[in-house]
């Protein structure tokens, strides 16, 4: 067959991939080299067209791939062609066709190509079928890159034969099985099936291979322990644990790796550390663990925060001390590591163990006495009896000092850019950025307005090249630019500067109008200000914007606003309605600025003076408990909701888009919109009570439904202006019970911010928490985690003030959701333990919460009873100390 250059290019253009091996076969090296130039030209044509010709690209790419592979004479160039992202089209490589066009190559060349493909981390796994076929043809060793291992594991696991059989028959298993434990990321196939009886269960298959000697058993054991020592998430390490369990190491094999088990006990995630701890316990029971190694292991395990692991280690120490009392001098000193554990029950266990096995050795007693001051004050008296008076430590005569973060200081917003070049640079950076800071956005917006007023032509001349790649400047695409397809953010104003007007006016603008979502009103107000600025640029440019904030929270200094209005009056300008409305919503309500506003003698000055008085008060917020709602699969419990009332001044005097912010709003069942919440808060930065009421549903979803990220607004709300009233305290309370730790952490930040500003009402927050616990919105274990984090920063007195208000409902049963009146709600003991910690640390001498004495007098040794007794005793001890300090010396 006499194939021409054009025949083959036509076949590629028509996507006739299957014909290419026949067409390429007769071509010699020079003709293929000439054809390659045409293929590269065609590839460049497709790349330049972008997605406009995606159907042609989809048709031609497989043919281009095969033809290019057949025409390249160098292995490196061929590998680069086969791995090119623009030629892959989300498809598997046509392996059979590629092998046909490469069949005449030298085996060494084919092996080189296989190893080069294997070295491409982005595509090696997907290309494993081709790589393995090339290796087979070349007779070279199989590459062992991470991608190859992933591809090989997936291919072997797809066999119809049982996995163990497939591995025995696979020629590359010996080389690749050890690499399963060495890849940078865990091999996905290992975790694919969890049932040990499944024929394709990897851990069971590897154990079978080790049993019949097909793979080295010691290599598997070493590979598993090495991979576990590297660490990772528990789910990632679980397959390697399963392999280790499937191998069933002998006592000798476990003893050889004792140092590895100790290291895992110290640093591995809890499931892996627990498995290593059990292995070491078996070694100790068999006499294979020396007291020195057991002491080393105990020092690591007792330092961990997980109570289960610490308790298990104390049990193990007790067994060994009973078996070998002579080991006490070596083992008992490590109990000091448990004296400082946050859980006082563990402290008590460690103290009891020391008491049971203590000897007359003065050095041993001195070593334990040195660590005894780490114990809770409730246990120091017994420690002094056991180890000597020095065990109580030096008395702390310094008064307790609460450690709180410094109050947030408003960060000022920099002035608008002075020059056109600065403005263009800032606008271009923001337009091409995925995240936009409020201060940068406002500076850029004000810069566009100011320089349009001074010299719009000069601004447009500089701005055009900087935004040349935007779609709305393309004549072909600009027809889609209408007010129903709004340009995001600054682009709407920049388009006005450049004269890129919408193709047609469509109303209303593309903003959701669901009345039950707070995003609606905030987005409408934000959009109205941008639209007004863009329109005024083309009609009558403003000299500058009134509403540009002076602080990065979005707030506006009232004296600055008075000065801006005075400058407008001097220039004979009238404020733009939306801009002035936003300025009023942002201005800090300082009565000291009222005389200056009234002295302006303008209608806007009079409105500002009235707004700084009673006119600017936020919307009234009403609290109620919404009934439980049953859904198809779950039942949502009762929950607290907040309704907001009307703001007559806004409804009467503000432009239409802003009136959505002032209408009465029932609490939303769900938030149906999304957006940059932190930027939207800047629409009402001086009304955090209203914002808190609107954001409560999102916070409740984080606590009840496991939503993620809804609490990110809490630190911003806490740092905003306006009263810190019941709504703000309620959303922080709900955030403290969020499901995900990162959301709880932001709620703690908000709590500490309020405390640092002197705005935290501990009684109100604690009462809210008790009600939320009773409704089931907040779970006590999550709350304990949040408040423990707050206390750990040094805010013990603040945390106790909150707990003191919440505990009465818990201790009497009204906050547990059980209705039993027994105070036995899950997690109550954790909250009592935290309360006792805070009282001991802060020296609080406040009256004890209602129900505490009854709980402390209860029977048994439950955590609720022991921690109630500890808190009861701590408060009584602090009151005695306070009374002693109050008695005047004679």
Short mmCIF file of C-alpha atoms in Angstrom, two decimals, residues 356-771:
data_model
loop_
_atom_site.label_atom_id
_atom_site.label_comp_id
_atom_site.label_asym_id
_atom_site.label_seq_id
_atom_site.Cartn_x
_atom_site.Cartn_y
_atom_site.Cartn_z
CA UNK A 356 0.49 -0.45 96.52
CA UNK A 357 4.09 -1.09 95.44
CA UNK A 358 6.06 1.65 97.18
CA UNK A 359 9.27 0.52 98.87
CA UNK A 360 11.40 2.09 101.60
CA UNK A 361 13.94 3.30 99.04
CA UNK A 362 14.46 7.04 99.83
CA UNK A 363 15.56 7.78 96.26
CA UNK A 364 12.35 6.28 94.87
CA UNK A 365 10.19 8.28 97.26
CA UNK A 366 12.12 11.46 96.42
CA UNK A 367 11.68 10.86 92.68
CA UNK A 368 7.93 10.47 93.07
CA UNK A 369 7.75 13.45 95.47
CA UNK A 370 9.40 15.66 92.83
CA UNK A 371 6.58 14.86 90.38
CA UNK A 372 3.72 14.90 92.88
CA UNK A 373 3.08 18.69 92.52
CA UNK A 374 1.71 17.85 89.06
CA UNK A 375 -1.23 16.18 90.78
CA UNK A 376 -4.54 17.90 91.25
CA UNK A 377 -4.85 19.68 94.62
CA UNK A 378 -7.42 17.01 95.52
CA UNK A 379 -4.66 14.34 95.52
CA UNK A 380 -1.71 16.27 96.91
CA UNK A 381 -2.59 15.60 100.52
CA UNK A 382 -2.40 11.83 100.03
CA UNK A 383 0.80 12.24 98.00
CA UNK A 384 2.36 14.10 100.97
CA UNK A 385 1.45 11.20 103.25
CA UNK A 386 3.04 8.69 100.86
CA UNK A 387 6.14 10.50 99.63
CA UNK A 388 6.80 13.19 102.25
CA UNK A 389 5.93 16.83 102.82
CA UNK A 390 7.88 17.95 99.73
CA UNK A 391 5.27 16.28 97.55
CA UNK A 392 2.89 19.21 98.00
CA UNK A 393 5.34 21.58 96.32
CA UNK A 394 5.96 25.20 97.16
CA UNK A 395 2.83 27.13 98.05
CA UNK A 396 1.80 29.56 95.33
CA UNK A 397 1.24 32.89 97.04
CA UNK A 398 0.79 34.90 93.85
CA UNK A 399 -2.82 35.86 93.05
CA UNK A 400 -4.32 34.17 90.03
CA UNK A 401 -4.15 36.15 86.80
CA UNK A 402 -6.49 35.39 83.91
CA UNK A 403 -4.74 35.08 80.56
CA UNK A 404 -6.83 36.41 77.69
CA UNK A 405 -5.84 37.39 74.17
CA UNK A 406 -5.36 41.11 73.63
CA UNK A 407 -8.57 42.81 72.54
CA UNK A 408 -8.71 43.11 68.76
CA UNK A 409 -7.60 46.54 67.63
CA UNK A 410 -9.37 47.86 64.51
CA UNK A 411 -6.95 47.69 61.60
CA UNK A 412 -7.31 50.85 59.50
CA UNK A 413 -7.97 50.64 55.78
CA UNK A 414 -5.26 52.30 53.70
CA UNK A 415 -6.24 55.32 51.60
CA UNK A 416 -7.41 54.89 48.03
CA UNK A 417 -4.61 54.59 45.42
CA UNK A 418 -3.11 57.97 44.64
CA UNK A 419 -2.29 57.34 40.99
CA UNK A 420 -3.93 55.70 38.00
CA UNK A 421 -1.10 53.15 37.80
CA UNK A 422 -1.63 52.07 41.41
CA UNK A 423 -5.37 51.76 40.83
CA UNK A 424 -4.94 49.67 37.69
CA UNK A 425 -2.41 47.40 39.39
CA UNK A 426 -4.73 46.81 42.35
CA UNK A 427 -7.83 46.22 40.20
CA UNK A 428 -5.99 43.78 37.92
CA UNK A 429 -4.65 41.86 40.91
CA UNK A 430 -8.11 41.55 42.49
CA UNK A 431 -9.86 40.60 39.26
CA UNK A 432 -7.40 37.75 38.74
CA UNK A 433 -7.38 36.61 42.36
CA UNK A 434 -9.57 33.87 43.82
CA UNK A 435 -9.72 35.56 47.23
CA UNK A 436 -10.39 39.23 47.84
CA UNK A 437 -9.75 41.11 51.07
CA UNK A 438 -12.38 43.63 52.05
CA UNK A 439 -9.91 46.50 52.44
CA UNK A 440 -8.29 45.85 49.05
CA UNK A 441 -11.70 45.59 47.38
CA UNK A 442 -12.90 48.86 48.90
CA UNK A 443 -9.67 50.68 48.06
CA UNK A 444 -9.83 49.48 44.45
CA UNK A 445 -13.50 50.44 44.14
CA UNK A 446 -12.89 53.90 45.57
CA UNK A 447 -9.85 54.28 43.30
CA UNK A 448 -11.92 53.50 40.20
CA UNK A 449 -14.53 56.06 41.24
CA UNK A 450 -12.02 58.79 42.14
CA UNK A 451 -9.92 58.48 38.98
CA UNK A 452 -12.98 58.21 36.75
CA UNK A 453 -14.06 61.55 38.19
CA UNK A 454 -10.63 63.11 37.57
CA UNK A 455 -9.84 61.66 34.11
CA UNK A 456 -11.84 58.68 32.96
CA UNK A 457 -10.09 58.56 29.57
CA UNK A 458 -6.65 58.22 31.17
CA UNK A 459 -7.94 55.53 33.53
CA UNK A 460 -9.55 53.60 30.67
CA UNK A 461 -6.37 53.83 28.58
CA UNK A 462 -4.33 52.25 31.40
CA UNK A 463 -7.01 49.77 32.53
CA UNK A 464 -7.78 48.29 29.11
CA UNK A 465 -4.49 46.43 28.57
CA UNK A 466 -4.49 45.16 32.16
CA UNK A 467 -7.90 43.49 31.68
CA UNK A 468 -7.45 42.50 28.04
CA UNK A 469 -8.13 38.83 28.72
CA UNK A 470 -11.57 39.28 30.32
CA UNK A 471 -14.38 37.59 28.40
CA UNK A 472 -16.73 40.57 28.46
CA UNK A 473 -14.27 42.58 26.35
CA UNK A 474 -14.35 39.94 23.58
CA UNK A 475 -16.83 41.02 20.86
CA UNK A 476 -17.95 37.40 20.39
CA UNK A 477 -18.67 36.81 24.08
CA UNK A 478 -19.80 40.26 25.20
CA UNK A 479 -23.34 39.60 23.96
CA UNK A 480 -23.78 37.42 27.06
CA UNK A 481 -23.07 40.39 29.33
CA UNK A 482 -26.48 41.49 30.63
CA UNK A 483 -27.73 42.42 34.05
CA UNK A 484 -29.05 38.87 34.33
CA UNK A 485 -25.46 37.65 34.00
CA UNK A 486 -23.76 40.02 36.40
CA UNK A 487 -20.04 40.58 36.29
CA UNK A 488 -18.48 39.70 39.64
CA UNK A 489 -17.35 42.42 42.01
CA UNK A 490 -15.07 45.07 40.57
CA UNK A 491 -15.47 43.87 36.99
CA UNK A 492 -18.89 45.52 36.78
CA UNK A 493 -17.37 48.92 37.63
CA UNK A 494 -14.28 48.32 35.48
CA UNK A 495 -16.55 47.47 32.54
CA UNK A 496 -18.25 50.84 32.99
CA UNK A 497 -14.89 52.60 32.96
CA UNK A 498 -14.04 50.85 29.68
CA UNK A 499 -17.47 51.52 28.17
CA UNK A 500 -18.43 47.82 28.00
CA UNK A 501 -22.14 48.22 28.59
CA UNK A 502 -24.61 45.34 28.95
CA UNK A 503 -26.21 44.11 25.72
CA UNK A 504 -29.65 44.63 27.20
CA UNK A 505 -31.22 45.54 30.50
CA UNK A 506 -32.96 42.69 32.33
CA UNK A 507 -34.62 43.16 35.71
CA UNK A 508 -34.43 42.05 38.41
CA UNK A 509 -30.69 41.44 38.73
CA UNK A 510 -29.45 37.91 39.09
CA UNK A 511 -29.67 37.64 42.87
CA UNK A 512 -31.68 35.05 44.74
CA UNK A 513 -34.81 36.55 46.28
CA UNK A 514 -35.67 33.78 48.73
CA UNK A 515 -37.05 35.63 51.74
CA UNK A 516 -35.92 32.92 54.17
CA UNK A 517 -32.19 33.35 53.47
CA UNK A 518 -30.11 36.13 54.96
CA UNK A 519 -27.77 36.19 51.97
CA UNK A 520 -30.53 37.71 49.85
CA UNK A 521 -30.72 41.12 51.50
CA UNK A 522 -26.98 41.39 52.06
CA UNK A 523 -26.22 40.50 48.45
CA UNK A 524 -28.86 42.90 47.09
CA UNK A 525 -27.39 45.77 49.10
CA UNK A 526 -23.85 44.94 48.00
CA UNK A 527 -24.94 44.62 44.38
CA UNK A 528 -26.91 47.89 44.46
CA UNK A 529 -23.86 49.86 45.53
CA UNK A 530 -21.72 48.40 42.74
CA UNK A 531 -24.41 48.96 40.13
CA UNK A 532 -24.86 52.55 41.26
CA UNK A 533 -21.11 53.23 41.12
CA UNK A 534 -20.90 51.74 37.60
CA UNK A 535 -23.88 53.77 36.39
CA UNK A 536 -22.57 57.03 37.87
CA UNK A 537 -19.20 56.52 36.16
CA UNK A 538 -20.89 56.73 32.77
CA UNK A 539 -23.44 59.41 33.73
CA UNK A 540 -22.00 61.69 36.43
CA UNK A 541 -18.89 60.33 38.22
CA UNK A 542 -18.75 60.75 41.98
CA UNK A 543 -15.68 62.48 43.46
CA UNK A 544 -15.21 59.62 45.92
CA UNK A 545 -17.30 57.09 47.85
CA UNK A 546 -18.84 57.89 51.21
CA UNK A 547 -19.17 54.28 52.36
CA UNK A 548 -15.52 53.21 52.06
CA UNK A 549 -14.79 51.75 55.52
CA UNK A 550 -12.06 53.04 57.77
CA UNK A 551 -11.48 49.68 59.49
CA UNK A 552 -11.01 46.22 58.01
CA UNK A 553 -14.09 45.01 59.91
CA UNK A 554 -16.13 47.15 57.50
CA UNK A 555 -16.90 49.85 60.08
CA UNK A 556 -16.79 53.54 59.25
CA UNK A 557 -15.58 56.21 61.68
CA UNK A 558 -18.38 58.79 62.19
CA UNK A 559 -15.98 61.76 62.20
CA UNK A 560 -14.59 60.62 58.84
CA UNK A 561 -18.10 60.37 57.41
CA UNK A 562 -18.90 63.87 58.66
CA UNK A 563 -15.76 65.16 56.93
CA UNK A 564 -16.68 63.39 53.69
CA UNK A 565 -20.18 64.86 53.72
CA UNK A 566 -18.71 68.31 54.34
CA UNK A 567 -16.46 67.88 51.29
CA UNK A 568 -19.44 66.78 49.19
CA UNK A 569 -21.28 69.94 50.32
CA UNK A 570 -18.28 72.09 49.42
CA UNK A 571 -18.12 70.52 45.93
CA UNK A 572 -21.87 70.92 45.43
CA UNK A 573 -22.32 67.16 45.04
CA UNK A 574 -25.29 65.15 46.22
CA UNK A 575 -24.53 61.76 47.75
CA UNK A 576 -25.53 58.72 45.71
CA UNK A 577 -28.47 57.01 47.48
CA UNK A 578 -27.01 53.49 47.72
CA UNK A 579 -23.57 54.73 48.72
CA UNK A 580 -24.99 56.95 51.46
CA UNK A 581 -27.27 54.14 52.67
CA UNK A 582 -24.30 51.79 52.96
CA UNK A 583 -22.34 54.50 54.77
CA UNK A 584 -25.08 54.81 57.40
CA UNK A 585 -25.19 51.05 57.89
CA UNK A 586 -21.42 51.00 58.38
CA UNK A 587 -20.93 54.07 60.58
CA UNK A 588 -19.98 53.46 64.20
CA UNK A 589 -22.74 54.84 66.42
CA UNK A 590 -20.84 57.37 68.53
CA UNK A 591 -23.06 60.08 70.11
CA UNK A 592 -20.02 62.38 70.28
CA UNK A 593 -20.23 62.83 66.51
CA UNK A 594 -23.86 64.02 66.56
CA UNK A 595 -23.08 67.76 66.95
CA UNK A 596 -20.67 67.69 64.00
CA UNK A 597 -23.22 65.93 61.79
CA UNK A 598 -25.99 68.35 62.76
CA UNK A 599 -23.71 71.34 62.12
CA UNK A 600 -23.41 70.40 58.43
CA UNK A 601 -26.81 71.94 57.80
CA UNK A 602 -27.64 69.50 55.01
CA UNK A 603 -30.35 66.85 54.77
CA UNK A 604 -27.67 64.14 54.82
CA UNK A 605 -26.08 65.68 57.94
CA UNK A 606 -29.45 65.69 59.69
CA UNK A 607 -30.05 62.02 58.70
CA UNK A 608 -26.62 61.07 60.03
CA UNK A 609 -27.26 62.89 63.32
CA UNK A 610 -30.56 61.08 63.75
CA UNK A 611 -28.97 57.75 62.77
CA UNK A 612 -26.22 58.14 65.37
CA UNK A 613 -28.96 58.48 67.98
CA UNK A 614 -31.94 56.15 68.23
CA UNK A 615 -32.53 56.00 64.49
CA UNK A 616 -29.64 53.63 63.89
CA UNK A 617 -30.64 51.00 66.44
CA UNK A 618 -30.67 47.46 65.13
CA UNK A 619 -33.71 45.33 64.47
CA UNK A 620 -35.48 43.79 67.46
CA UNK A 621 -34.65 40.10 67.88
CA UNK A 622 -37.23 37.65 69.22
CA UNK A 623 -36.27 34.25 70.59
CA UNK A 624 -38.44 31.13 70.45
CA UNK A 625 -38.17 27.36 70.44
CA UNK A 626 -39.21 25.82 67.13
CA UNK A 627 -40.94 22.42 67.31
CA UNK A 628 -39.24 19.19 66.26
CA UNK A 629 -39.40 18.43 62.55
CA UNK A 630 -39.55 14.88 61.23
CA UNK A 631 -37.80 14.07 57.98
CA UNK A 632 -37.78 10.92 55.92
CA UNK A 633 -34.63 9.46 57.45
CA UNK A 634 -33.99 11.58 60.54
CA UNK A 635 -35.89 13.53 63.13
CA UNK A 636 -34.60 17.00 63.91
CA UNK A 637 -34.97 17.94 67.59
CA UNK A 638 -36.51 21.11 68.90
CA UNK A 639 -34.21 24.06 68.44
CA UNK A 640 -33.91 27.71 69.36
CA UNK A 641 -34.57 30.16 66.52
CA UNK A 642 -34.36 33.94 66.31
CA UNK A 643 -36.79 36.16 64.40
CA UNK A 644 -35.89 39.73 63.51
CA UNK A 645 -38.38 42.59 63.46
CA UNK A 646 -38.71 45.55 61.12
CA UNK A 647 -36.49 48.66 61.06
CA UNK A 648 -38.92 51.47 60.15
CA UNK A 649 -36.20 54.05 59.46
CA UNK A 650 -34.59 51.85 56.84
CA UNK A 651 -37.91 50.88 55.26
CA UNK A 652 -38.91 54.53 55.01
CA UNK A 653 -35.72 56.33 54.00
CA UNK A 654 -33.42 53.83 52.26
CA UNK A 655 -33.33 52.79 48.58
CA UNK A 656 -35.33 49.74 47.58
CA UNK A 657 -32.52 47.15 47.55
CA UNK A 658 -31.65 48.00 51.17
CA UNK A 659 -35.18 47.52 52.41
CA UNK A 660 -34.77 43.74 52.22
CA UNK A 661 -32.42 44.17 55.20
CA UNK A 662 -35.10 45.87 57.27
CA UNK A 663 -38.18 43.73 56.67
CA UNK A 664 -39.40 41.38 59.42
CA UNK A 665 -37.77 37.99 58.95
CA UNK A 666 -38.77 34.70 60.47
CA UNK A 667 -35.94 32.34 61.30
CA UNK A 668 -34.80 30.44 58.21
CA UNK A 669 -35.22 26.71 58.19
CA UNK A 670 -32.30 26.37 55.81
CA UNK A 671 -29.83 28.69 54.13
CA UNK A 672 -30.37 28.24 50.40
CA UNK A 673 -27.68 30.61 49.18
CA UNK A 674 -23.93 30.78 49.52
CA UNK A 675 -21.23 33.36 49.16
CA UNK A 676 -18.38 35.17 50.84
CA UNK A 677 -19.93 35.42 54.30
CA UNK A 678 -17.13 37.52 55.74
CA UNK A 679 -17.53 40.13 52.98
CA UNK A 680 -21.31 40.19 53.39
CA UNK A 681 -20.92 40.88 57.11
CA UNK A 682 -19.31 44.19 56.09
CA UNK A 683 -22.74 45.33 54.85
CA UNK A 684 -23.90 45.52 58.51
CA UNK A 685 -20.66 45.64 60.50
CA UNK A 686 -22.24 47.63 63.35
CA UNK A 687 -25.24 45.37 63.92
CA UNK A 688 -23.88 42.03 65.06
CA UNK A 689 -27.11 41.12 66.85
CA UNK A 690 -29.05 41.09 63.56
CA UNK A 691 -26.22 39.27 61.80
CA UNK A 692 -26.08 36.70 64.59
CA UNK A 693 -29.81 36.07 64.30
CA UNK A 694 -29.48 35.53 60.54
CA UNK A 695 -26.49 33.23 60.85
CA UNK A 696 -28.00 31.06 63.62
CA UNK A 697 -29.48 28.47 61.17
CA UNK A 698 -26.04 27.87 59.64
CA UNK A 699 -24.54 27.40 63.10
CA UNK A 700 -27.36 25.08 64.13
CA UNK A 701 -26.70 23.00 61.01
CA UNK A 702 -23.07 22.64 62.13
CA UNK A 703 -24.19 21.30 65.49
CA UNK A 704 -27.23 19.20 64.53
CA UNK A 705 -26.56 18.06 60.97
CA UNK A 706 -22.76 17.98 60.98
CA UNK A 707 -22.34 20.89 58.58
CA UNK A 708 -18.81 22.15 58.12
CA UNK A 709 -17.45 25.70 58.00
CA UNK A 710 -20.56 27.54 59.19
CA UNK A 711 -18.80 28.80 62.33
CA UNK A 712 -16.09 30.62 60.38
CA UNK A 713 -18.04 33.86 60.79
CA UNK A 714 -18.01 33.80 64.60
CA UNK A 715 -14.67 35.55 65.24
CA UNK A 716 -15.68 38.22 62.73
CA UNK A 717 -19.05 38.68 64.46
CA UNK A 718 -17.38 38.89 67.86
CA UNK A 719 -14.98 41.57 66.55
CA UNK A 720 -17.76 43.59 64.86
CA UNK A 721 -19.58 46.56 66.36
CA UNK A 722 -22.88 47.05 68.06
CA UNK A 723 -24.18 45.49 71.29
CA UNK A 724 -22.98 42.02 72.30
CA UNK A 725 -26.45 40.85 73.17
CA UNK A 726 -28.39 37.60 73.47
CA UNK A 727 -28.21 36.70 69.76
CA UNK A 728 -24.41 36.89 69.64
CA UNK A 729 -24.07 34.83 72.81
CA UNK A 730 -26.48 32.24 71.44
CA UNK A 731 -24.62 31.69 68.15
CA UNK A 732 -21.34 31.33 70.06
CA UNK A 733 -23.01 28.79 72.35
CA UNK A 734 -24.23 26.79 69.35
CA UNK A 735 -20.79 27.04 67.73
CA UNK A 736 -19.16 25.58 70.85
CA UNK A 737 -21.18 22.43 70.15
CA UNK A 738 -20.39 22.15 66.43
CA UNK A 739 -19.56 18.69 65.17
CA UNK A 740 -16.21 19.46 63.55
CA UNK A 741 -13.21 20.54 65.67
CA UNK A 742 -12.25 23.42 63.37
CA UNK A 743 -15.71 24.97 63.82
CA UNK A 744 -15.52 24.55 67.59
CA UNK A 745 -12.11 26.22 67.57
CA UNK A 746 -13.46 29.32 65.82
CA UNK A 747 -16.27 29.47 68.40
CA UNK A 748 -13.65 29.41 71.17
CA UNK A 749 -11.85 32.27 69.41
CA UNK A 750 -15.09 34.25 69.41
CA UNK A 751 -15.69 33.52 73.11
CA UNK A 752 -12.19 34.68 74.06
CA UNK A 753 -12.54 37.78 71.88
CA UNK A 754 -15.69 38.80 73.76
CA UNK A 755 -13.98 38.11 77.07
CA UNK A 756 -10.94 40.19 76.08
CA UNK A 757 -13.21 43.10 75.12
CA UNK A 758 -15.06 42.85 78.43
CA UNK A 759 -18.31 42.03 76.60
CA UNK A 760 -18.79 38.37 77.63
CA UNK A 761 -21.79 37.66 79.83
CA UNK A 762 -20.82 34.31 81.34
CA UNK A 763 -24.19 33.78 82.97
CA UNK A 764 -26.05 34.37 79.72
CA UNK A 765 -23.74 32.07 77.75
CA UNK A 766 -23.90 29.33 80.38
CA UNK A 767 -27.69 29.53 80.56
CA UNK A 768 -27.89 29.26 76.77
CA UNK A 769 -25.62 26.22 76.82
CA UNK A 770 -27.77 24.51 79.43
CA UNK A 771 -30.88 25.06 77.29
#
